[in-house]
mmCIF file of C-alpha atoms in Angstrom:
data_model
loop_
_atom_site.group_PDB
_atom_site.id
_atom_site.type_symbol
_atom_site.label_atom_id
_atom_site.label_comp_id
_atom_site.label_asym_id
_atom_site.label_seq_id
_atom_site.Cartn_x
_atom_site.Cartn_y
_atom_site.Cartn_z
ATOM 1 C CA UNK A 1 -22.142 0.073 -289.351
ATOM 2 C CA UNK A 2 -20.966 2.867 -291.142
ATOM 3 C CA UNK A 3 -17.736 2.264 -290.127
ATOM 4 C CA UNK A 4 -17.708 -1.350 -291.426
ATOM 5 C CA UNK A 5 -19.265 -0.067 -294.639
ATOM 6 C CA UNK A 6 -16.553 2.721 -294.952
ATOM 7 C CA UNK A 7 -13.808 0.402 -294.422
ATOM 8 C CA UNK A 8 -14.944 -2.558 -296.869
ATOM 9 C CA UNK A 9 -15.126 0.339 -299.460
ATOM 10 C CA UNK A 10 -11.688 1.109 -299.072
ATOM 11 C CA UNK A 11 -10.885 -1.984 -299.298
ATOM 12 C CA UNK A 12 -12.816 -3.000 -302.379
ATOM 13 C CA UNK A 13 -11.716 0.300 -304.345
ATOM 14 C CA UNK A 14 -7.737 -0.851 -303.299
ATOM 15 C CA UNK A 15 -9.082 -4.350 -304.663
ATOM 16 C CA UNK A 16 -9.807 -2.747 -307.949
ATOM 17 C CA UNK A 17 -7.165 -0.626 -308.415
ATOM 18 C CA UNK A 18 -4.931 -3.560 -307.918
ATOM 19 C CA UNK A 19 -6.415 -5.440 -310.724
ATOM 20 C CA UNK A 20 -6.492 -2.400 -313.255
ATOM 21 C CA UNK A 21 -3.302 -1.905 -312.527
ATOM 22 C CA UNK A 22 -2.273 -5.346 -313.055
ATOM 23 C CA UNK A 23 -4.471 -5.515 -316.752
ATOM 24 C CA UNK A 24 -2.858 -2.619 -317.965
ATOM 25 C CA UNK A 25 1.149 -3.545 -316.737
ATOM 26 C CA UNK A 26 1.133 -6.896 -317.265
ATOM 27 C CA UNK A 27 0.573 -8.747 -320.372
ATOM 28 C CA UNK A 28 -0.669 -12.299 -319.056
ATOM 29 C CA UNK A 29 -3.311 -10.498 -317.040
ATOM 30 C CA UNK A 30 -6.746 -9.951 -318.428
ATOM 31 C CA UNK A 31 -9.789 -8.845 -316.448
ATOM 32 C CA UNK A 32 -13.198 -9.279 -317.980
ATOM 33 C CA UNK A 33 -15.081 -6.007 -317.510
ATOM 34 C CA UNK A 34 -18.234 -7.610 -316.366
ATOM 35 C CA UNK A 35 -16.781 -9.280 -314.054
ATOM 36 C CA UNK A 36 -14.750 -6.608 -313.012
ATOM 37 C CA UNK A 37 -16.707 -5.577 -309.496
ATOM 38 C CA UNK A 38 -17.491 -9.148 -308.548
ATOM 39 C CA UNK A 39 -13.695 -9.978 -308.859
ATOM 40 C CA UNK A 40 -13.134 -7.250 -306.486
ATOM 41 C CA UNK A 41 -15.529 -7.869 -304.243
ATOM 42 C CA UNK A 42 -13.882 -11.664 -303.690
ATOM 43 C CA UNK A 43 -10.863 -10.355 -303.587
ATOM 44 C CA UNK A 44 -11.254 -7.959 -301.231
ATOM 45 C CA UNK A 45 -13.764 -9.947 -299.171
ATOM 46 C CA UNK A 46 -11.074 -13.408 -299.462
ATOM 47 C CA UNK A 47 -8.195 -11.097 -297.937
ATOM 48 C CA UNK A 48 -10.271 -9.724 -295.424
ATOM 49 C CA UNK A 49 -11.233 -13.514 -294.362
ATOM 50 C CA UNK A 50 -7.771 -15.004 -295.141
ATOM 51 C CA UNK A 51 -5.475 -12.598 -293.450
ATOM 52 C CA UNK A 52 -6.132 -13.176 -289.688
ATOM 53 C CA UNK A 53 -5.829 -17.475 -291.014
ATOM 54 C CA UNK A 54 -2.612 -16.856 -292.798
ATOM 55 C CA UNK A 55 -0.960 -14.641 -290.498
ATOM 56 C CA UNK A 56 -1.818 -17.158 -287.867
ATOM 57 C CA UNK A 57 -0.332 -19.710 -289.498
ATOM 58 C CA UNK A 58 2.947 -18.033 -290.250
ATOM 59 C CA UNK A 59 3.916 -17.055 -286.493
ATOM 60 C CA UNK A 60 3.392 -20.521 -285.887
ATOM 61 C CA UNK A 61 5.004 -22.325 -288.161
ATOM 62 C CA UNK A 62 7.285 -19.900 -289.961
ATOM 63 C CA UNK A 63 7.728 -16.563 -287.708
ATOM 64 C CA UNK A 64 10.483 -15.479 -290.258
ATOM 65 C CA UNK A 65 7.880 -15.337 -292.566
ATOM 66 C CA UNK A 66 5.206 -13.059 -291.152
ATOM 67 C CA UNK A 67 5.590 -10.449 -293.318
ATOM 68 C CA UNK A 68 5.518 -12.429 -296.502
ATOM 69 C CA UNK A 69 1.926 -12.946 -294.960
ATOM 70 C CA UNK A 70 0.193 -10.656 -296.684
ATOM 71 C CA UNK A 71 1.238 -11.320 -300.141
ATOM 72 C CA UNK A 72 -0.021 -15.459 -299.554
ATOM 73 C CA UNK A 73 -3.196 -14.159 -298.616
ATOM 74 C CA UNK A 74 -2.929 -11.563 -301.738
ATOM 75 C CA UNK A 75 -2.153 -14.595 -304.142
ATOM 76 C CA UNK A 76 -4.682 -16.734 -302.617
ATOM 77 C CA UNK A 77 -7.330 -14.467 -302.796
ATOM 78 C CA UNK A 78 -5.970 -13.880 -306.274
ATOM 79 C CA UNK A 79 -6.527 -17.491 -306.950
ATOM 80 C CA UNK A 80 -10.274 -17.826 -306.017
ATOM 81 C CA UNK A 81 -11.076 -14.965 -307.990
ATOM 82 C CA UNK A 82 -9.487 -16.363 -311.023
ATOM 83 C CA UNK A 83 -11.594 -19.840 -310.228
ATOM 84 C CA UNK A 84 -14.757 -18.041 -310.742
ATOM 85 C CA UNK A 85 -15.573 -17.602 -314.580
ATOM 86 C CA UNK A 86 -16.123 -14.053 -316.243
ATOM 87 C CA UNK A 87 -13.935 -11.995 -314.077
ATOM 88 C CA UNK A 88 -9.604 -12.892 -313.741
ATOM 89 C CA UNK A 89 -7.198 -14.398 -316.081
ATOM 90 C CA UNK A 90 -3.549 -14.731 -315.275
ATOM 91 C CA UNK A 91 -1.483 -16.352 -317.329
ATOM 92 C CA UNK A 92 2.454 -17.588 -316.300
ATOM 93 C CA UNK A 93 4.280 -17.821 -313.187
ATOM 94 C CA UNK A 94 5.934 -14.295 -312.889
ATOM 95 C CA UNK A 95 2.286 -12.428 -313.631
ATOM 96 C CA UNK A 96 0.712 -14.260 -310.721
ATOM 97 C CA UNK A 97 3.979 -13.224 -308.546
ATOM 98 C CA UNK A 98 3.478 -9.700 -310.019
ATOM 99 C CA UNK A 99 -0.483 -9.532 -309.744
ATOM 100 C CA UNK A 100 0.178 -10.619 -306.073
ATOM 101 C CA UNK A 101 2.854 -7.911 -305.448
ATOM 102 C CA UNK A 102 0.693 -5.186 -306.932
ATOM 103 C CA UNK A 103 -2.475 -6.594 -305.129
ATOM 104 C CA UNK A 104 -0.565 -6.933 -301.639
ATOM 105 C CA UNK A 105 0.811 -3.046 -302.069
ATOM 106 C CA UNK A 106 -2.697 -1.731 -302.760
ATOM 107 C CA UNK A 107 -4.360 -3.489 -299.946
ATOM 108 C CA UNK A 108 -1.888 -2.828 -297.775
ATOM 109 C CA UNK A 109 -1.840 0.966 -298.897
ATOM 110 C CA UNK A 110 -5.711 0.964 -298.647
ATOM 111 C CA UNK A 111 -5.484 -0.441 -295.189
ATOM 112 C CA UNK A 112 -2.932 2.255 -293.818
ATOM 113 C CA UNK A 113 -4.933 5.130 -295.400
ATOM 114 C CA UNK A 114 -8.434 3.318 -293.062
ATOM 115 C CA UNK A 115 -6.498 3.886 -290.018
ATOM 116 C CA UNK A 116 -5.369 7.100 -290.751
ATOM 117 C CA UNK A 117 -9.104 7.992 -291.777
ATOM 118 C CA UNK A 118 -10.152 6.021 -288.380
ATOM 119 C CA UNK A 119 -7.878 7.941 -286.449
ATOM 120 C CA UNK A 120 -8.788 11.858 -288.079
ATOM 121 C CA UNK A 121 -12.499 11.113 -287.392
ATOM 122 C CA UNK A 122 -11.653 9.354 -283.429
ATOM 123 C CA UNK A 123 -9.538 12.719 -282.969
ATOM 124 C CA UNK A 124 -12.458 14.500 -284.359
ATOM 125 C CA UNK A 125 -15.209 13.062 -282.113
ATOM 126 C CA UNK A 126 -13.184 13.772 -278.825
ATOM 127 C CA UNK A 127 -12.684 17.362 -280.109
ATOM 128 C CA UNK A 128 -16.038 17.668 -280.742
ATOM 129 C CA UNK A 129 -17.259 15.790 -277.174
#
């Protein structure tokens, strides 16, 4: 459980550094402040639901396109959060390719900094045992 906890914190935290990041370089992005956390919890909760589906998908029907996977499930996720009032607003084409570049980059940063942290504390336990 505190595993699972650890690991959705990352997650949210890589969430919400992807959409300050994308307020402050992009000019068609705006992020309410107040809904701020609740944007990254969907986000980071959508992408954690919508990966396994959309990488699924592509090795089916597109294998070429497996590792655009991640960035679909990054502009998706995008796109539900923005449905919700009081939390994202993205404005034109190339900010919602952006947003979903700089989202995708974070999350997958965030996720490759989890298994390193899984890994440290595995090596540490059989150390330990």
């Amino acid at each position: 459980m505190k595993s699972l906890l650890f690991t959705a914190g990352i997650h949210v935290a890589a969430a919400a550094a992807g959409l300050i990041l994308s307020a402050l370089w992009l000019p068609g992005f705006r992020v309410q402040w107040q809904g701020f956390v609740a944007a990254a919890v969907i986000l980071a909760g959508s992408q954690a639901l919508l990966a396994p589906i959309v990488a699924k998908m592509a090795s089916r029907f597109a294998p070429t396109f497996i590792s655009g996977a991640g960035i679909i499930v990054a502009l998706v996720a995008l796109l539900i959060a923005s449905i919700l009032p009081g939390g994202v607003t993205v404005a034109g084409f190339g900010n919602w390719l952006l947003c979903g570049l700089i989202l995708w980059i974070l999350t997958a940063t965030g996720s490759i900094i989890d298994l390193q942290l899984r890994a440290r504390r595995r090596r540490a336990k059989e150390l330990r045992a």
